[in-house]
Structures are given as C-alpha cells and as structure tokens.
C-alpha positions as MATLAB code, in Angstrom:
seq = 'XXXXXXXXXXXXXXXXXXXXXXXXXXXXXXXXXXXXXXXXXXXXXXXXXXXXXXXXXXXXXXXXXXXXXXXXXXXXXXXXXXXXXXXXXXXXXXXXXXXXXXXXXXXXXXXXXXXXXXXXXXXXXXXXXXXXXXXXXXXXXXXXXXXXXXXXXXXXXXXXXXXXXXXXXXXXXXXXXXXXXXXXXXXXXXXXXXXXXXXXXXXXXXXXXXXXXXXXXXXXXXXXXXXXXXXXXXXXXXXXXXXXXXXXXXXXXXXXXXXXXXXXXXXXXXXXXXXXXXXXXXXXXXXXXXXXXXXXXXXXXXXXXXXXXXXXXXXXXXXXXXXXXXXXXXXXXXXXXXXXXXXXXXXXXXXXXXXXXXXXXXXXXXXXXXXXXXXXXXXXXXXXXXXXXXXXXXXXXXXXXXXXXXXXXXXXXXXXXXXXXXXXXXXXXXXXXXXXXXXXXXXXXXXXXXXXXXXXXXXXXXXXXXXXXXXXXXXXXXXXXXXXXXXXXXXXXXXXXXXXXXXXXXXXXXXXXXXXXXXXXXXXXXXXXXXXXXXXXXXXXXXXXXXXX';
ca = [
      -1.007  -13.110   19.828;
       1.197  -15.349   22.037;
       4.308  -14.282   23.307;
       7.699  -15.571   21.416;
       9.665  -18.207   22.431;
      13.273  -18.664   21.675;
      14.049  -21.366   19.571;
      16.658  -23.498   21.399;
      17.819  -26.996   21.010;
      16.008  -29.657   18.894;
      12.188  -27.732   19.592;
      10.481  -24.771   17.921;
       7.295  -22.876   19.540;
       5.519  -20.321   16.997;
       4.952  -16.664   18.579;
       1.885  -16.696   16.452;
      -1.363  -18.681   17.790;
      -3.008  -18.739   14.320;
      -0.031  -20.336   12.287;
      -1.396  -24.037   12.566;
      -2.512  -26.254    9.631;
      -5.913  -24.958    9.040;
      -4.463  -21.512    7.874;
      -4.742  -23.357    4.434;
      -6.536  -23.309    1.561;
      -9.516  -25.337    1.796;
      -9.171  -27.323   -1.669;
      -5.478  -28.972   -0.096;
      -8.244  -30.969    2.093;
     -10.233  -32.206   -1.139;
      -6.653  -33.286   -2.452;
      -5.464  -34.960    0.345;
      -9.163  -37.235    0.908;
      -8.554  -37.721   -2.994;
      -4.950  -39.053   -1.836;
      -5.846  -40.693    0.872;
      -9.016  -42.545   -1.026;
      -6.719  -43.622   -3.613;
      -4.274  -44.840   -1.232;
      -1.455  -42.297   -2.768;
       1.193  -41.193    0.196;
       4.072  -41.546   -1.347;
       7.216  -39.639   -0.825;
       7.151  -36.134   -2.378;
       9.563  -33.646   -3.275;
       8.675  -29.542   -2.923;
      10.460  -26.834   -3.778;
       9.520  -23.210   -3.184;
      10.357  -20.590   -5.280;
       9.760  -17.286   -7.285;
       9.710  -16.420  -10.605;
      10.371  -12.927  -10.456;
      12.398  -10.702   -8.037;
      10.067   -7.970   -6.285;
      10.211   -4.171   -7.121;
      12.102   -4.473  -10.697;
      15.075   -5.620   -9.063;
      17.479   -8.460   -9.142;
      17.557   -9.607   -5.377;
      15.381  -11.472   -2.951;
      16.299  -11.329    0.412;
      14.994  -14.978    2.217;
      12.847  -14.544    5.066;
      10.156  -16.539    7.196;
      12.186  -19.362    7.730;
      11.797  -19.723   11.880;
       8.403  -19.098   11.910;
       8.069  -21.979    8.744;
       9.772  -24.125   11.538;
       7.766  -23.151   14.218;
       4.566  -24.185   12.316;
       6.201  -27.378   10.941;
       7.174  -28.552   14.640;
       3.703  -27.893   15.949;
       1.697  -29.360   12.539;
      -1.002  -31.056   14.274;
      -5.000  -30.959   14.189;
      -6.626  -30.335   17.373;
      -9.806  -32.516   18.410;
     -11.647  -28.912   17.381;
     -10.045  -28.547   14.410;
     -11.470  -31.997   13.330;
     -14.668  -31.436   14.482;
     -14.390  -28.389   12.282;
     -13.165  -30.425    9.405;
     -16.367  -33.135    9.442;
     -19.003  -30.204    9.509;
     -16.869  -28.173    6.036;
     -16.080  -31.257    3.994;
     -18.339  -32.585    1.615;
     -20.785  -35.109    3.164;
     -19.838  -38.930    2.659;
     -16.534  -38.056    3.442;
     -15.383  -40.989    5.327;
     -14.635  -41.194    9.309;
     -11.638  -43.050    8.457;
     -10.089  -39.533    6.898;
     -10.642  -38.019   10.037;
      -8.694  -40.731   12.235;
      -6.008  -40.375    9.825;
      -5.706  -36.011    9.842;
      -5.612  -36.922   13.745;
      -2.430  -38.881   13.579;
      -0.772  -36.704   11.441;
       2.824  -35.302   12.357;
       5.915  -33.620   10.223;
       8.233  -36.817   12.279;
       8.838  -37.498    8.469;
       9.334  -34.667    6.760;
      12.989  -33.219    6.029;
      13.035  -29.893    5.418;
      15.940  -27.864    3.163;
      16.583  -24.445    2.575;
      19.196  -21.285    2.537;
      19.902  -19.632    5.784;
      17.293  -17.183    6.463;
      18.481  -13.272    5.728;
      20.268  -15.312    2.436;
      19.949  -13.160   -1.080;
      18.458  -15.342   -3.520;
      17.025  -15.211   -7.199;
      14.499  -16.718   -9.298;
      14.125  -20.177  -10.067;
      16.748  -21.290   -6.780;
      14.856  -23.012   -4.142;
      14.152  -21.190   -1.196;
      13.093  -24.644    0.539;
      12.719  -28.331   -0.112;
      10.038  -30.058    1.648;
      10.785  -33.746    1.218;
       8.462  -36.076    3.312;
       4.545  -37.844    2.593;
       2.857  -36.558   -0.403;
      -0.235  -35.482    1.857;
       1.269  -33.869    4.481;
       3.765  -31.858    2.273;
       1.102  -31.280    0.729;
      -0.846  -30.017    3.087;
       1.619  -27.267    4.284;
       1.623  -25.898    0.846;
      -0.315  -22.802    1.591;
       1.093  -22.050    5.169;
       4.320  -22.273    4.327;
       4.137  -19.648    1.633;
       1.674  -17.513    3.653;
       4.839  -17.494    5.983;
       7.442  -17.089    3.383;
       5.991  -14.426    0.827;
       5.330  -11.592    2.926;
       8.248  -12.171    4.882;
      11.012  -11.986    2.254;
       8.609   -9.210    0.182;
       8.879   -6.835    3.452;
      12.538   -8.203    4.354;
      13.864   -7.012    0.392;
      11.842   -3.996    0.749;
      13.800   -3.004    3.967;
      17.214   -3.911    2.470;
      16.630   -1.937   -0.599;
      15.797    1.280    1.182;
      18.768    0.386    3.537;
      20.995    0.380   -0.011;
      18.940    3.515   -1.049;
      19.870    5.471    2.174;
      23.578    4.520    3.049;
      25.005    2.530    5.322;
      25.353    5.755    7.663;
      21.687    6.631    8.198;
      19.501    5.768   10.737;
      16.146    3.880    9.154;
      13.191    3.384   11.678;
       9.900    1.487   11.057;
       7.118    3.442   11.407;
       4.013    1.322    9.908;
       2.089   -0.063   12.689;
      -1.248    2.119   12.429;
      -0.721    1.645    8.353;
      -0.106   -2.238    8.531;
      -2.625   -4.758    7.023;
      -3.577   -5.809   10.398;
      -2.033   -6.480   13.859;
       0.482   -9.891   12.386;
       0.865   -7.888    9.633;
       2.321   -4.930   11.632;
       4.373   -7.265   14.079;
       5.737   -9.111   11.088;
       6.644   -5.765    9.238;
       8.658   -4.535   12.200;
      10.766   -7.975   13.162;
      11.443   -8.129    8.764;
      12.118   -4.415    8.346;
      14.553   -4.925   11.154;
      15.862   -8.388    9.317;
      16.596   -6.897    6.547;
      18.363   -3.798    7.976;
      15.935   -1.130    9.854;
      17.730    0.165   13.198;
      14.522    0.319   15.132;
      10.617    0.399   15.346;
       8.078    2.536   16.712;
       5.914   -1.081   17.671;
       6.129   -1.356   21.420;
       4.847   -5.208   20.916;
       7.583   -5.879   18.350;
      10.320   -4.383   20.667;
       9.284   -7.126   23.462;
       8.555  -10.037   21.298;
      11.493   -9.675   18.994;
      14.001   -7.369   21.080;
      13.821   -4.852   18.578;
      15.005   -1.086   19.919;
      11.839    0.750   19.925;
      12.254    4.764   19.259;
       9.464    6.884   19.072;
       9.233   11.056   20.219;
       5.874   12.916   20.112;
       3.251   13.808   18.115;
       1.423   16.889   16.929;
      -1.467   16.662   19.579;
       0.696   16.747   22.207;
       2.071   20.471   20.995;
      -1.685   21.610   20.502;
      -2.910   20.590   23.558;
      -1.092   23.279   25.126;
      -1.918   27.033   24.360;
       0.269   29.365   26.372;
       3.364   29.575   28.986;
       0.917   29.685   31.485;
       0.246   25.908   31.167;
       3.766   25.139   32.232;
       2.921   23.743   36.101;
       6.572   22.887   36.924;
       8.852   25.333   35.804;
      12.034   23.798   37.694;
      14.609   21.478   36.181;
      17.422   20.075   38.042;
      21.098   21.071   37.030;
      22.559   17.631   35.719;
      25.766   17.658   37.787;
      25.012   19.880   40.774;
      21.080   18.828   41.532;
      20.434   22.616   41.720;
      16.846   23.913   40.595;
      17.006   26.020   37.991;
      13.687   27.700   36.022;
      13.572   26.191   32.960;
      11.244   28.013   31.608;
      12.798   31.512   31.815;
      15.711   30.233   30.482;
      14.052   29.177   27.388;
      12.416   31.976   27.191;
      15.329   34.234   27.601;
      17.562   32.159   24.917;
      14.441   32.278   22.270;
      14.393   36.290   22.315;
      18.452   35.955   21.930;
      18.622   33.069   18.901;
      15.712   35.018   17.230;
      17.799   38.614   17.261;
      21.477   36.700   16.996;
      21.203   33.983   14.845;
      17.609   32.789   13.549;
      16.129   36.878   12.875;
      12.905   36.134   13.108;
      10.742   37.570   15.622;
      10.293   35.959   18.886;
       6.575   37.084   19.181;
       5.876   35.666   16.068;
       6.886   32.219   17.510;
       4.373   30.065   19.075;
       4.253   29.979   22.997;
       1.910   27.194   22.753;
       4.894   24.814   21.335;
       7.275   26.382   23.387;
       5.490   25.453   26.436;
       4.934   21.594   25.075;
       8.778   21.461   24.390;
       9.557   23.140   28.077;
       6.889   20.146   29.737;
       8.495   18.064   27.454;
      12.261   18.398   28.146;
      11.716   18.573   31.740;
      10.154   14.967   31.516;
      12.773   14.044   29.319;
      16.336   15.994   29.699;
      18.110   13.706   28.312;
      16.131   12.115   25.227;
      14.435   15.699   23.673;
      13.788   15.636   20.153;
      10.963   17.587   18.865;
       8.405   17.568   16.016;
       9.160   21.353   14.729;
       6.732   21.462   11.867;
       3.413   21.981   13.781;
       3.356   25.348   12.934;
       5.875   26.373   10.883;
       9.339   24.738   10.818;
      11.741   28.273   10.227;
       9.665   31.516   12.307;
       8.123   29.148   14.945;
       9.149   25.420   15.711;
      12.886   25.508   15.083;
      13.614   28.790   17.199;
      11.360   27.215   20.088;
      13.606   24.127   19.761;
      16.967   25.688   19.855;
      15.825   28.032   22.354;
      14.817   24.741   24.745;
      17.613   22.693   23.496;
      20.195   26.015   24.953;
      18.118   26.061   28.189;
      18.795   22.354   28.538;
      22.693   23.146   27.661;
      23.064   25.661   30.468;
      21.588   23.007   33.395;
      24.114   20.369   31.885;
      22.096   18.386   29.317;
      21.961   17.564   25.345;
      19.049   18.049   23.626;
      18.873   15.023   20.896;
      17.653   16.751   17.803;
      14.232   17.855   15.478;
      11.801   15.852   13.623;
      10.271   16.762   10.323;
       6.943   15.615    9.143;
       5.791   17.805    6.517;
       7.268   19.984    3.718;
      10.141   20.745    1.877;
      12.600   17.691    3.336;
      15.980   18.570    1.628;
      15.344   22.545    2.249;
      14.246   22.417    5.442;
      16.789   19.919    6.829;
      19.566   22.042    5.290;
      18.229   25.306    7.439;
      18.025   23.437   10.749;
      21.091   21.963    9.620;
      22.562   25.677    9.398;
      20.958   27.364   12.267;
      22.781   24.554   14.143;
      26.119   25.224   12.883;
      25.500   29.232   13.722;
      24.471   28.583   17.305;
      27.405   26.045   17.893;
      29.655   28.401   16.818;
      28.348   31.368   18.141;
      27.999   30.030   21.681;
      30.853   27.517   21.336;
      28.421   24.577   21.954;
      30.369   21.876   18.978;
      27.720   19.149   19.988;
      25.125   21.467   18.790;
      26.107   21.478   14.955;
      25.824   17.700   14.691;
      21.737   17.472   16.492;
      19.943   14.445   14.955;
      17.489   15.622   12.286;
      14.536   12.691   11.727;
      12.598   13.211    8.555;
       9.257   11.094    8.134;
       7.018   12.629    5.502;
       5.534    9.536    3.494;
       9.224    8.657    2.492;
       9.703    5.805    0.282;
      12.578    4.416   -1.554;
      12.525    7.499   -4.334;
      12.228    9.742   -2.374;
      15.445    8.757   -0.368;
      16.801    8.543   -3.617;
      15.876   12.139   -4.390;
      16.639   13.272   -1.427;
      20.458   12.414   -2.316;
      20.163   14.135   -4.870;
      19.206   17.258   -4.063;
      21.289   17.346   -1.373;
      20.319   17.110    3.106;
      21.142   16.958    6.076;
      18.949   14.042    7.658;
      20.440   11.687    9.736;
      17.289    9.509    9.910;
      14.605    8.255    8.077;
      10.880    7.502    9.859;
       9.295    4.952    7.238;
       5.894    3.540    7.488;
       3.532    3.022    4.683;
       5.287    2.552    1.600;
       7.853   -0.029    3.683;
       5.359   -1.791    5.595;
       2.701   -2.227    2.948;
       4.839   -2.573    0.215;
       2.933   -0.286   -2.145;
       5.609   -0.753   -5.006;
       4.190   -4.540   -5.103;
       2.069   -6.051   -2.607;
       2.956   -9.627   -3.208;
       6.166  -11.528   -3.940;
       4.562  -14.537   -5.688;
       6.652  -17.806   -4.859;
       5.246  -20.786   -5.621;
       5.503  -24.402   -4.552;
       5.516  -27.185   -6.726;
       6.101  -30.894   -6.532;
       9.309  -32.231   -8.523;
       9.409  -35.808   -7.626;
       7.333  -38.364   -5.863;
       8.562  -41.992   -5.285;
      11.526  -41.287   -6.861;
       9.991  -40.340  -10.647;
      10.613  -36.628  -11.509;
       7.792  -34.275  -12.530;
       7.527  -31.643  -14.402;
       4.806  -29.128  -15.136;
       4.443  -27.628  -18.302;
       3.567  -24.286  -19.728;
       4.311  -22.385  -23.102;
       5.163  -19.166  -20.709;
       8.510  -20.307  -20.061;
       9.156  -19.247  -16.446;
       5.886  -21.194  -15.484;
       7.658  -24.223  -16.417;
       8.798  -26.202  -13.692;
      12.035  -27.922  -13.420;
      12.208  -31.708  -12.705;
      13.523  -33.581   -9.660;
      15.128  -33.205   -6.783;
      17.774  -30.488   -6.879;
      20.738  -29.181   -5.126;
      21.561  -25.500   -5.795;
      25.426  -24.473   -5.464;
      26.822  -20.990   -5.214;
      29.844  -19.830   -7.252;
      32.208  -16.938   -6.597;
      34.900  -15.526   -8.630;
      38.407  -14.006   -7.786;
      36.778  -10.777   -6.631;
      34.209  -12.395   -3.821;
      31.465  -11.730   -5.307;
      28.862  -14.112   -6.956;
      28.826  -14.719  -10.241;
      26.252  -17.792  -10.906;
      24.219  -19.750   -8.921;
      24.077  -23.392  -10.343;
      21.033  -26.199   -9.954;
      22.230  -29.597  -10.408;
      20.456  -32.930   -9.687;
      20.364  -34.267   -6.363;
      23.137  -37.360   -7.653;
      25.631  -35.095   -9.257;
      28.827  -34.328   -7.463;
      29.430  -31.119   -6.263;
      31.357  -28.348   -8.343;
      34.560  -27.887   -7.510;
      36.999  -25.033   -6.703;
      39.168  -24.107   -9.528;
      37.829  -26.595  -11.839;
      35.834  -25.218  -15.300;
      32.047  -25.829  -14.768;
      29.577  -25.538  -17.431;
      26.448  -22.976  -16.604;
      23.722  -23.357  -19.233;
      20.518  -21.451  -19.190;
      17.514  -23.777  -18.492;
      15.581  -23.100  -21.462;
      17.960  -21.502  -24.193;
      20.439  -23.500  -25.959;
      22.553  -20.688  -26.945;
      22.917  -19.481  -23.653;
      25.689  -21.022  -21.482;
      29.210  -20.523  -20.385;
      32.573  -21.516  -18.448;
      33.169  -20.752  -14.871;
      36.276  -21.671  -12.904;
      35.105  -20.818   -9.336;
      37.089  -19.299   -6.580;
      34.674  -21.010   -4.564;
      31.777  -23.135   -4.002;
      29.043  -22.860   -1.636;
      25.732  -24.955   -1.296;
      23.123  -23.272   -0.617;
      20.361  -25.834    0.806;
      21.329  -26.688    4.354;
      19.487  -29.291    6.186;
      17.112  -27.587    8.713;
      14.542  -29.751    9.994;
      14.341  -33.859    9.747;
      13.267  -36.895   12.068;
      11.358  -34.509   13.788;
      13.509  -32.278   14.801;
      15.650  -29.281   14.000;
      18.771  -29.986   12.726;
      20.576  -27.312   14.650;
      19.684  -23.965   16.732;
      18.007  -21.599   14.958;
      19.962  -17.628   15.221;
      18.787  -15.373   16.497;
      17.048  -12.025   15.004;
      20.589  -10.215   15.207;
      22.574  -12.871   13.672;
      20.483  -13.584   10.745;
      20.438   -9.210   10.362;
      24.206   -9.270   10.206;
      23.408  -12.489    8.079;
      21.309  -10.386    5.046;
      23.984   -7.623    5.356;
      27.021   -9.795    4.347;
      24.973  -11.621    2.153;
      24.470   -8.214    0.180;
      27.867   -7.472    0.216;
      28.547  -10.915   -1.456;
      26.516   -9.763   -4.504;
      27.980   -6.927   -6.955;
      26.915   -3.280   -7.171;
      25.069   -3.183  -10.202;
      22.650   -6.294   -9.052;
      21.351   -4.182   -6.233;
      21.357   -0.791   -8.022;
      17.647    1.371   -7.571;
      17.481    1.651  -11.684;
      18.435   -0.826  -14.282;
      20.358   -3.515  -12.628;
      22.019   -6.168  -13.781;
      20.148   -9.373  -13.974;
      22.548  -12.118  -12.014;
      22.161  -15.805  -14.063;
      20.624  -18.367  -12.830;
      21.755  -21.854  -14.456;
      21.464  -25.660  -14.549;
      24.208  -27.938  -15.016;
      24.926  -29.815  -18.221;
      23.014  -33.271  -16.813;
      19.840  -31.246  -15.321;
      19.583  -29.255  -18.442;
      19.662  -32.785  -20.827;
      17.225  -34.279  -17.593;
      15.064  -31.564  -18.453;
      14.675  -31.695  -21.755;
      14.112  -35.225  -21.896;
      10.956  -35.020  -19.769;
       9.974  -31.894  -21.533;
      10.022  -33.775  -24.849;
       8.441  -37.139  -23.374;
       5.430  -35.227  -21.517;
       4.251  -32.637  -24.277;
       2.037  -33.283  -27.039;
       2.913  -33.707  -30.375;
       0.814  -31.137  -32.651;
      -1.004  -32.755  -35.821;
      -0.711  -30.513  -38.933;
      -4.203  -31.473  -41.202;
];
C-alpha cells in the first residue's frame, strides 16, 4: 500500500499500488490481439450497470468512482508488465502487439457517470466509458473490480445507518474480519461514505482522514489479577494539579454503589478488572470507556466501572461510558442505562445518566432492527463482520457492456429479460415531483432533448408494453456528468466528507418506503418513447425467427 494522494486539479494518483491494468482478466488480452489483428479500434460505447439492487432492497448507493479515476489517469503498461505479457500470451503472438500495449494511454477516453455517494437503481448507468474499443475494453474488469465492492460495502453502510437512526453513533469495526488488507482499508473509507462515524483502522484514519475510535480489549482486563498490580496509584486533580489516590477512591465508591445503588456485593466483584480500569483511567482521564462484560456485566464489570467512573468525578474528570460485547444487548443496556440514572441522581452527578453505552456483539442490520424493537439504551453500534464482509450478499454484480461502436448501436440478447442489454448511447435524467422526492428515473438516447420541467413526459417500461405512464416533473436532473476526457479530469474530485454528506442527501431525495428494511417499494426505472421504439427495432432485426416443421 501507497499512501493517498489528494486529487487536485486536472491529475489523479491511486492510493493503491496494485490498481494498474494488469488487475484484469486475462482473456481481455486475447480480445484485444484479436482486435488489434483484425485492425478493429473503433470508438466504443460502455456502460456499467446492475441488474439487481443488493440485500432485497431498492437502492444502490454509487461508490468507487475516485479510485476508477485514479486507475484511468495512470492506465499504462510498465516495460515489466510487457515483459510479463510476451512470456503469458500464446506463442506467435506478434511483437508488433507489444509496441502497441506500450503506447497505450486513456488521452482518448471520456468518461461519464453520477456523482459518487449518488443512489441509483438497476438498469441506470453508473458510468459511460466512451473512447477506443481496445482500451475501453481493456479496463472492463478493473473498473468493476473498483466499482462492485465499493458501492456493495457503501449500500451496506447506508442501510444500517437507516436501520439505526440518524442519532446513533455507527463505528466500523471489520479490519481483522476483512477479506484482506485493501479489502479492510476499502471497507472502512466506504462504511464511512456511506454514513459510519468512525473506524477502528488506524491505516484508514491516516489515508482517508477517517476519526479512528477504538477502547480496550478483554486481554488487557485479564492480564491483571489483583489491586496489588496497580504501580501508580496517584491521579492528578483536573483543575488544582493536586495528587489524589485513585485507587482508594475507587475502591471506597465500589463498596458504597454496591450497598446504595447497585446491591450486589463488592467482594463478589472482580479486583482484577477493577485494577485494569484504575491503570486504565489514570492513562486516560479523560477518554475512559470500559469493556464491562469480561466477567459479568451486572455483579462485577458495571459496579467496577461506576465505582472508577465516581473516583474520576471527585478529581474533576468524566468518565465516557461502557462497552458491551457479549449477551443480552437490549437487557443489559437498559440496566447500565438505569444504574446510571440512580447514581446521577443519588449523588447529583446529571452527566452521569447520559454515559455512552457501545454495543458490538456480531450486530448486523436485524439485529439493530430488533434491537428497536425490544427496546435500549445504546448510543453506539461497533460493526465489523456482517458490514465489512457483506454476509447478506457478497457481491453486487454490475456488469459492463458495449452499446455502440462507430456509431451503430448494439444490443445483446437474452430470453431472461434483465440480461438484455439496451442499445446505444444513453443519457439518464432524473425526475422529481411536487414533494422532492424522485419519482422516475428516465433513459433516453444520447440525441433526444432533455425533459423538461412542467411539461408531461412519457415513462414506458423497457420491455412491457402495458407498462408506462405520464409524469409532469417538478424537476429535472441529469444524472451522467462528464468526469474525465482529453486526458484529464473534468473538474476536482470532493473530497471523502463531501461526497458522505453527498449519499446522505441523496437518500433523503428518495421516499421512505424505497429504503424501508422489509418489503420496499420498487422505484421505476424507464425509457423514453424513442429509446423504447429504438429498442425494439434492434430487438426484432437481431433475433432469430423460429421455424415451426
């Protein structure tokens, strides 16, 4: 791994050393010497897409777009990769090839697509790679290597964002589950795309400025097995300087909380924690949260935590909250949630009743949904391998196909009908009603005009006749922008925080019952009234006419 590079001006530099063009598949090299022998290099049109939104829902969140830029501005072969090309291909192959892989640049390519962090749906281009037939063909596989997982992980994150509320803290916790180091990284920059606050990934808090947040873990509470491993007992007061012994003090307020407000039995508690948290807090004063479910969470690792978190109070400080890993979630959020309510009013400490509590037990999107619910008292969510691995579907599936070359659409076809391709070069439009939300997204050909605002267009489904209907827009808004052309990108790319806020109003632009966990709505997807006659035309000129004998 390289470090990243901000993308500024009319250059791109990819954070990732192994995105170049021989992270391909190694029949695009048998096409393109079968192009280049025949002398085909025309123009070609490509459009990515998927067929299906991910994790029976009806969004896509658009993500991978940068680093697609990155690679495309630095798509050359290297004199090794060319020496490793003339040892793989099949012998004969001629030198010629070679000379010509060695020339070859994206200075011709024009690339088109959605603003990354956009919500998108099937069958609506998520880019258009216009440029020579080899070399866009060529960056078939890279690009969607770059795309797929991106937008899979970047959906997955935004539906557990919708699952939890807009009010609870989501961190990424996958790293050690990840497929991989990249796939880590690029789980904790598109969990925080598409709406994570933080990571635990120190690597993906300096490359991609991510806040990092992280506490402690359970060895650190069993490496210590009595008070009489606590080597510095003295804690500075926070406003006077003033030693005080923190560890009497937490010792003291543990034998009050457990008769006052707890009643369970301080000897029952473990002074092994107690003297973790104690080492603990005095390292940290200000930033102690602590993992109370070593032992057990209600006679043992939440008295040890209130008793600290008091101790701290007295020389000035505010403890930040618990952490549960194991268990009952709802139950045993709603007891810590309690206790703290007792001890803040008992002792008139307010703060006290609102401590953070993390839970991080294998949570997944169901679970936050049951966890509603049931009813808790969480304020954050540790994720890790159900978000970064996406076990509720591994892949998204987009595809990349060619619609026109030289000018002459194309069209594959298939008797599964979302397999069928749609023909030409194609400009995809957004329209809104009165409300401001979306209501269609419409593919027209390339030469049609524009929809316009206020004015009834007709939205017809691609493949069903029946299917179509009016819409007088509100308003109108393309979504292919012009990203990358002459060899060059067209503008400054955003940053990681603007295309975040970017995937959050994006959502908001799309109703309710699109995004809901169970049963949503499926949002339509149409062609105009030219591109749906186009289509048909070269559907009935290109397939076979059956025989009956």
């Amino acid at each position: 791994m390289c470090d990243n590079s901000e993308l500024q001006g009319t250059t791109a530099s990819s954070h990732n050393g192994f995105v170049r063009p021989l992270l391909t598949d190694y029949y695009l090299f048998t096409m393109a010497y079968a192009y280049w022998k025949s002398g085909k290099n025309e123009t070609a049109v490509f459009e990515m897409f998927i067929r299906k939104n991910p994790f029976h829902g009806e969004f896509t969140i658009f993500a991978g777009l940068e680093e697609c830029l990155n690679f495309v501005a630095n798509f050359r072969f290297s004199d090794s990769d060319i020496a490793y090309l003339k040892e793989t291909l099949p012998a004969g192959t001629e030198p010629e090839f070679f000379d010509f892989l060695r020339g070859l640049t994206a200075n011709e390519v024009s690339i088109d697509a959605p603003p990354e962090g956009s919500v998108l749906f099937p069958k609506v281009p998520m880019m258009r790679v216009e440029g020579p037939l080899i070399v866009a063909q060529l960056m078939e596989t890279t690009l969607l290597t770059l795309v797929n997982y991106a937008s899979l992980m970047a959906t997955n994150a935004a539906r557990y964002r919708i699952a939890a509320g807009k009010n609870i803290t989501l961190l990424e916790f996958g790293l050690r589950r990840a497929q991989g180091p990249d796939g880590g990284l690029s789980a904790s920059r598109y969990a925080y795309m598409g709406g994570f606050d933080g990571t635990s990934n120190v690597l993906a808090g300096k490359l991609f400025h991510i806040p990092t947040r992280g506490t402690h873990g359970h060895a650190y509470i069993t490496s210590f097995y009595d008070l009489g491993e606590v080597k510095n007992r003295l804690l500075a007061h926070h406003e006077t300087g003033e030693p005080h012994d923190l560890l009497q003090l937490s010792v003291d307020w543990r034998l009050k909380l457990s008769e006052s407000v707890l009643r369970v039995p301080a000897a029952e508690a473990s002074d092994g924690e107690l003297a973790a948290w104690i080492t603990y807090a005095a390292a940290f004063p200000t930033g102690f949260m602590a993992l109370v479910d070593t032992y057990d969470v209600r006679k043992s690792g939440l008295l040890n935590f209130c008793a600290v978190a008091m101790a701290l109070h007295e020389l000035g400080y505010r403890a930040v909250g618990v952490r549960i890993d194991s268990g009952d979630l709802a139950y045993l959020s709603n007891i810590c949630r309690r206790v703290f309510g007792a001890i803040a009013e008992k002792y008139e400490v307010p703060w006290f009743a609102d401590l953070v509590i993390v839970a991080s037990n294998n949570i997944n999107e169901e679970t936050i949904v049951s966890l509603n619910e049931q009813g808790h008292s969480i304020n954050c969510f540790g994720v890790g391998t159900h978000l970064v691995t996406c076990q509720r579907q591994p892949a998204l599936g987009a595809v990349y196909k060619m619609v026109e070359i030289q000018g002459r659409p194309c069209i594959k076809l298939s008797e599964d009908f979302p397999k069928t391709t749609m023909p030409g070069k194609k400009n995809v439009y957004r329209l809104y009603g009165t409300d401001g939300h979306a209501l269609v997204d419409l593919l027209q050909r390339s030469v049609e005009a524009p929809p316009c605002i206020g004015e009834k267009v007709l939205c017809r489904h691609p493949f069903q006749e029946a299917k179509r209907a009016h819409v007088i827009p509100s308003r109108v808004k393309p979504l292919l922008e012009p990203c990358w052309s002459k060899g060059a990108l067209v503008a400054p790319l955003p940053s990681l925080e603007k295309v975040r806020a970017h995937v959050e109003a994006s959502l908001k632009s799309v109703r309710n019952d699109h995004k809901r966990n169970l049963n949503p709505t499926p949002y339509k997807v149409s062609v105009s009234a030219d591109l749906y006659s186009f289509i048909h035309k070269l559907w009935l000129q290109n397939a076979p006419i059956g025989e009956l004998l």
